[in-house]
Amino acid sequence: MMRLCIFFLLLAGAQAYGQSTRIDRVEPLNWWVGMAHSEVQLLVYGDSIATWEPSVDYPGVELLKSHRVENPNYLFLDIHIGTAAKAGQVDIRFSKSGKPSVTYAYELKDRERNRPKAQGITSEDFIYLIMPDRFANGDPSNDVVAGMRETALNRDSMYYRHGGDLQGIMGRLDYLQDMGVTAVWLNPVLTNDMEQASYHGYAATEYYEIDPRFGDNALYRELADELHKRGMKLVKDLVHNHVGLMHWTVLDAPSADWLHQWPEYTNTTYKDQVLFDPYASEADKKRMSDGWFVPSMPDMNHGNPFVRNYITQSHIWWVEYAGVDGFRLDTYAYNDLTYMAEWGQRMKEEYPDLTFFGETWVHGVPNQAVYTQGNTINQDYDSHMPGVTDFQTHFAVIEAMNGQFGWTDGVNRLYSVLANDFVYEDAYRNVVFLDNHDKSRFLSEVGENIDKYKSGLAWLFTTRGIPQLYYGAEIGMKNFANPDGLVRDDFPGGWPTDTVDKFTEAGRSAWENELFYYVRKLANYRRDNPVLQTGKLMQYVPEDAVYVYFRYNDDKTVMVIMNTAEETKAVATDRFAERIQAATQARDIITGATIDIAAPIQLAAKSTTVLEIL
C-alpha cells in the first residue's frame, strides 16, 4: 500500500536535537511543468502540520498562500509554477520556532508530450464496459491483501470479491481488439478499503492509488500503454459525488464542511426533477444534492473550494500520469452542478480533446438533456459536458422489443425518443447501451429471445451515438439486477480454475458463437465504415410495427429495417426512395448476401436486417 508515510531528518540540526516531524501525505503525489493551468494546490497531511510554517525556494516556483483549516493536521498550499520552471525536486521547508526545520522533496516532472493521452471518446468508438473484479484473474497472488479491511474471497457470492484484476484484463486485450472494441471503460479501480462489498469500486478510500487487489499504479499505466499500442483507448470511471466511509479524509476530516453534514443521517431522494423544476422547493433541492447516496458513501461538499481542488486535481493527475483518454462521470445529477460546470471547463482547458459522459439515470429526454453542454433548453448554466449515458434510448429499445405496437408504445417509443434529439447540442456524443453493471442483462429483459436480442444488438451498432457493450453481452450472459445481482457474474474462462473458457471459440456453445460472431461482424463493420460512426441519421415513422432508418454520408448508405411484430413482414421500399434513390440492390452486412430491394424485403418476426445500399 502506498501510504507516503515519510519521516524526515534531513538537516544536521534536526539530527543534533533528535527532533522530527512527520508528513504522512502530500497530494497530488507530484505535478508537472508546462500545464495549461499554472497553479496546483497541495494537500499536506501530518501530525499538527498546521503549526509549522511552509516555504519554497525553487526557480520559477512560488508559494502563493498557505491555508489552515479546522483540523491542525492539514495544510493546503497554493503553488504557482511559472513558465520558466524546470522539472526537478522542489524542496518545501517547514519551520517552527524552537524546532529544526524539515524539508519535503516534492517532484515536478516534465510532461510526456509524445505519449498518447486525453484522445477523447467519440462516435467513432465502441466502448466495452468491464467490472474488473468479475472479468479475469490474471494474478491470483493479489486476490487477498493483508492489512485491508475486507479479505474474504468467495466467487459463489455476488457481494464478495472474486479476484479479477488489471492483469487479467491485459491478458484479454487481443480478444477485445478482435471483436472490434476501440475503448475500454473499467468500473472504478481506485482503492476501496471498505469492510464489505468493496469489489464494485464506487466507495473510494484513496484518490491516488489503484486498489492493490487489482494491481498498482504502474500496472494501470501499462494497461493504458497496451491499449494505445492497439489503437484503443482507456475510459476512467470517476465519482465526484461521494467517497467511501473509510476514506482517509473522512476518518480525519480537514473540517466539518468537508462533507455534507445533517443533524441526523439524511439520504438523497434520488429525485432529479427538483434540480430543474421551476416550482421546486429549496428544501427538496438540498436533500437531492446534499443527501448521502447510501450510508456507506459520505457526500462530498462541493461548495468547499478545498474539496473541489482535491477532486479536480486528482483527475488531471490520472490523465497525465496514466494516459487516460476519457471519463465516465458517476451519479452526475447528485453533484453540485455549478462545480461540475467548473470542472468540465477546467478539463477542456487542460485537455482540449478529452471527452467525458455523465451517468444520467433519469426518466425523460429533457431530464437527461439538461445536463449536457450548450444551454440548449434554458438551463441556467452550461455544464460543459459533451454527452450522457443515454438511458432514454435504453428504456425505449427495451420497449421496442417487448411492447405492443401502438401510437406511443412498442417501437414508436424508440422513434419518438430519437425524434427529440433536437434538445442536444450533439446527440452523437451520447453513449447508447443495452445494459450495464446496474441494469438487468438485455438478454433477460427480452425473455431470452435470441431474435429480439440480436435485433437490439443491430440497433446498438447502427444508431447514432457511441455504442457501449457490457462485458459478456457478446456471449449472451443473462440475469436480472434485482434481487440477486447476478448481472455482475464472472466471465467464464477468466479464472485459471474455470472448466470452460468462453473467450475461445472452442469453449463457447453453438448459439454463444452465433452471438459472438454477430457482435464481431457488426462491431468491425462499424469500425471500418465511417457511415455508422459519423454518418447522418434519417428515420421513418414506424408502420405496422416496422421501423426503418438510414445512416448515410457522401460515400455510403446503410438501411436498417427492424421488424418488432410477432409475424413475418414484407416491406416495400418505394416509401424510402429519398434515401434509396435509384438503387435496386443491397448487401446484407451479416450474411454477405445480395438483396433485391426493388421487390418487397422479407423480414422474419422480431428481427432486424442491416443492408448496405449498392
Coordinates of C-alpha atoms in Angstrom, one line a residue, residues 264-485:
E264 CA -29.2 13.0 11.6
Y265 CA -28.5 10.7 8.7
T266 CA -30.2 12.0 5.6
N267 CA -30.4 10.1 2.3
T268 CA -30.8 11.7 -1.1
T269 CA -34.3 11.5 -2.5
Y270 CA -32.9 10.4 -5.9
K271 CA -35.5 12.8 -7.4
D272 CA -33.5 14.6 -10.1
Q273 CA -36.6 16.6 -11.2
V274 CA -36.2 19.1 -8.4
L275 CA -32.9 20.4 -10.0
F276 CA -34.7 21.9 -12.9
D277 CA -38.3 22.0 -11.7
P278 CA -39.3 25.7 -11.8
Y279 CA -41.7 25.1 -8.9
A280 CA -39.3 23.1 -6.7
S281 CA -38.7 23.9 -3.0
E282 CA -35.2 24.7 -1.8
A283 CA -35.6 22.0 0.8
D284 CA -36.2 19.4 -1.9
K285 CA -33.2 20.6 -3.9
K286 CA -30.9 20.5 -0.9
R287 CA -31.9 17.0 0.1
M288 CA -31.5 15.7 -3.5
S289 CA -28.0 17.2 -3.9
D290 CA -26.6 17.1 -0.3
G291 CA -28.2 13.9 1.0
W292 CA -26.0 10.9 1.1
F293 CA -26.3 8.3 -1.7
V294 CA -26.1 5.5 0.8
P295 CA -24.9 5.4 4.4
S296 CA -21.5 3.9 3.5
M297 CA -20.8 6.7 1.0
P298 CA -20.4 10.2 2.5
D299 CA -21.5 13.1 0.3
M300 CA -18.6 15.4 -0.6
N301 CA -19.3 19.1 -0.1
H302 CA -18.5 20.7 -3.5
G303 CA -19.2 24.1 -2.0
N304 CA -15.8 23.8 -0.2
P305 CA -13.1 25.1 -2.5
F306 CA -10.5 22.7 -1.0
V307 CA -12.8 19.8 -1.8
R308 CA -13.2 21.0 -5.4
N309 CA -9.5 21.3 -5.9
Y310 CA -8.7 18.0 -4.3
I311 CA -11.1 16.2 -6.5
T312 CA -10.3 18.0 -9.8
Q313 CA -6.6 17.8 -9.5
S314 CA -6.7 14.0 -8.9
H315 CA -8.5 13.6 -12.2
I316 CA -5.9 15.7 -14.1
W317 CA -3.2 13.7 -12.4
W318 CA -4.5 10.4 -13.7
V319 CA -4.7 11.7 -17.3
E320 CA -1.2 13.0 -17.1
Y321 CA 0.3 10.0 -15.2
A322 CA -1.5 7.1 -16.8
G323 CA -2.7 8.4 -20.2
V324 CA -6.4 8.2 -19.6
D325 CA -8.4 9.2 -22.8
G326 CA -11.9 9.9 -21.4
F327 CA -14.0 9.9 -18.3
R328 CA -17.4 8.4 -17.3
L329 CA -18.9 10.5 -14.5
D330 CA -20.9 8.5 -12.0
T331 CA -24.1 9.8 -10.4
Y332 CA -23.9 13.0 -12.3
A333 CA -27.2 14.5 -11.2
Y334 CA -26.3 14.3 -7.5
N335 CA -23.3 16.6 -7.8
D336 CA -23.2 20.3 -7.3
L337 CA -23.9 21.4 -10.8
T338 CA -22.1 24.7 -10.5
Y339 CA -18.9 22.8 -9.5
M340 CA -19.4 20.2 -12.3
A341 CA -19.6 23.1 -14.9
E342 CA -16.4 24.5 -13.4
W343 CA -14.8 21.0 -13.5
G344 CA -15.8 20.5 -17.2
Q345 CA -14.4 23.8 -18.2
R346 CA -11.1 23.1 -16.4
M347 CA -10.8 19.7 -18.1
K348 CA -11.2 21.2 -21.5
E349 CA -8.7 24.0 -20.8
E350 CA -6.1 21.4 -19.8
Y351 CA -7.0 18.8 -22.5
P352 CA -9.0 20.1 -25.4
D353 CA -9.6 16.7 -27.0
L354 CA -10.6 15.0 -23.7
T355 CA -14.2 14.0 -23.6
F356 CA -16.5 12.8 -20.8
F357 CA -20.0 11.5 -20.4
G358 CA -22.2 11.6 -17.3
E359 CA -24.4 8.9 -15.9
T360 CA -27.9 10.3 -16.0
W361 CA -30.2 7.5 -14.8
V362 CA -33.3 9.7 -15.2
H363 CA -36.7 9.4 -16.9
G364 CA -37.4 11.8 -19.8
V365 CA -35.4 13.3 -22.6
P366 CA -35.4 16.9 -21.1
N367 CA -34.4 15.4 -17.7
Q368 CA -31.3 14.0 -19.4
A369 CA -30.5 16.8 -21.9
V370 CA -30.4 19.4 -19.1
Y371 CA -27.0 18.0 -18.0
T372 CA -25.4 18.3 -21.5
Q373 CA -23.4 21.3 -22.7
G374 CA -24.7 24.2 -24.7
N375 CA -27.6 25.6 -22.6
T376 CA -29.9 24.2 -25.2
I377 CA -33.1 24.0 -23.1
N378 CA -32.9 27.2 -21.0
Q379 CA -30.7 25.8 -18.2
D380 CA -29.3 28.5 -16.1
Y381 CA -25.8 27.0 -16.5
D382 CA -23.6 25.4 -19.1
S383 CA -22.3 22.0 -17.9
H384 CA -19.5 21.8 -20.5
M385 CA -20.3 18.1 -20.6
P386 CA -20.3 16.7 -24.2
G387 CA -22.7 13.8 -23.6
V388 CA -24.5 11.4 -21.3
T389 CA -25.3 7.7 -20.8
D390 CA -28.4 7.6 -22.9
F391 CA -30.9 6.0 -20.6
Q392 CA -33.9 7.2 -22.7
T393 CA -32.9 5.2 -25.7
H394 CA -32.1 2.3 -23.4
F395 CA -35.6 2.3 -22.0
A396 CA -37.0 2.8 -25.4
V397 CA -35.2 -0.1 -27.1
I398 CA -36.4 -2.5 -24.4
E399 CA -40.0 -1.2 -25.1
A400 CA -39.4 -1.6 -28.8
M401 CA -38.5 -5.3 -28.3
N402 CA -41.2 -6.1 -25.7
G403 CA -44.0 -3.7 -26.1
Q404 CA -47.1 -3.9 -28.2
F405 CA -47.1 -1.6 -31.2
G406 CA -49.2 1.5 -30.6
W407 CA -49.2 5.2 -31.0
T408 CA -46.6 5.8 -28.3
D409 CA -45.8 2.2 -27.4
G410 CA -43.6 -0.5 -28.9
V411 CA -41.1 0.7 -31.4
N412 CA -42.8 4.0 -31.7
R413 CA -41.3 4.8 -28.3
L414 CA -37.8 4.4 -29.8
Y415 CA -38.7 6.5 -32.8
S416 CA -40.1 9.3 -30.6
V417 CA -37.2 9.4 -28.2
L418 CA -34.8 9.9 -31.2
A419 CA -37.1 12.5 -32.6
N420 CA -36.3 14.6 -29.6
D421 CA -32.6 14.8 -30.3
F422 CA -33.1 18.5 -31.2
V423 CA -32.7 19.2 -27.5
Y424 CA -29.0 18.3 -27.5
E425 CA -26.1 20.3 -28.9
D426 CA -25.0 17.0 -30.4
A427 CA -26.7 13.7 -29.6
Y428 CA -23.9 11.8 -31.3
R429 CA -21.9 12.4 -28.2
N430 CA -24.3 10.3 -26.1
V431 CA -23.4 6.8 -25.1
V432 CA -26.0 4.2 -26.1
F433 CA -26.3 0.9 -24.4
L434 CA -28.5 -2.2 -23.9
D435 CA -27.4 -2.9 -20.3
N436 CA -24.6 -2.1 -17.8
H437 CA -23.4 -3.1 -14.3
D438 CA -26.6 -1.6 -12.6
K439 CA -29.2 -2.8 -15.1
S440 CA -30.6 -6.2 -15.9
R441 CA -28.9 -8.0 -18.7
F442 CA -30.6 -7.3 -22.0
L443 CA -31.0 -11.0 -22.8
S444 CA -33.1 -11.4 -19.7
E445 CA -35.0 -8.2 -20.4
V446 CA -36.2 -9.7 -23.7
G447 CA -37.1 -13.0 -22.2
E448 CA -34.0 -14.8 -23.6
N449 CA -35.4 -14.4 -27.1
I450 CA -32.4 -14.6 -29.3
D451 CA -34.1 -12.8 -32.2
K452 CA -35.0 -9.9 -30.0
Y453 CA -31.5 -9.9 -28.5
K454 CA -29.8 -9.8 -31.9
S455 CA -32.3 -7.1 -33.0
G456 CA -31.2 -4.9 -30.1
L457 CA -27.6 -5.5 -30.9
A458 CA -28.1 -4.5 -34.5
W459 CA -29.7 -1.3 -33.3
L460 CA -26.9 -0.6 -30.9
F461 CA -24.2 -0.7 -33.6
T462 CA -26.2 1.3 -36.2
T463 CA -28.0 4.1 -34.3
R464 CA -26.4 7.5 -33.6
G465 CA -24.1 7.9 -30.7
I466 CA -21.3 5.9 -29.0
P467 CA -22.2 2.2 -28.6
Q468 CA -21.3 0.6 -25.2
L469 CA -21.4 -3.2 -24.6
Y470 CA -21.3 -4.6 -21.1
Y471 CA -18.8 -7.5 -20.7
G472 CA -20.2 -10.9 -21.6
A473 CA -23.1 -9.5 -23.7
E474 CA -21.3 -10.9 -26.7
I475 CA -21.8 -14.4 -25.4
G476 CA -25.3 -13.9 -24.0
M477 CA -24.7 -13.5 -20.3
K478 CA -28.0 -13.1 -18.6
N479 CA -29.8 -12.4 -15.3
F480 CA -31.6 -9.6 -13.5
A481 CA -30.2 -6.8 -11.4
N482 CA -32.7 -7.4 -8.7
P483 CA -32.9 -9.2 -6.4
D484 CA -29.8 -11.4 -6.9
G485 CA -27.4 -9.0 -8.6

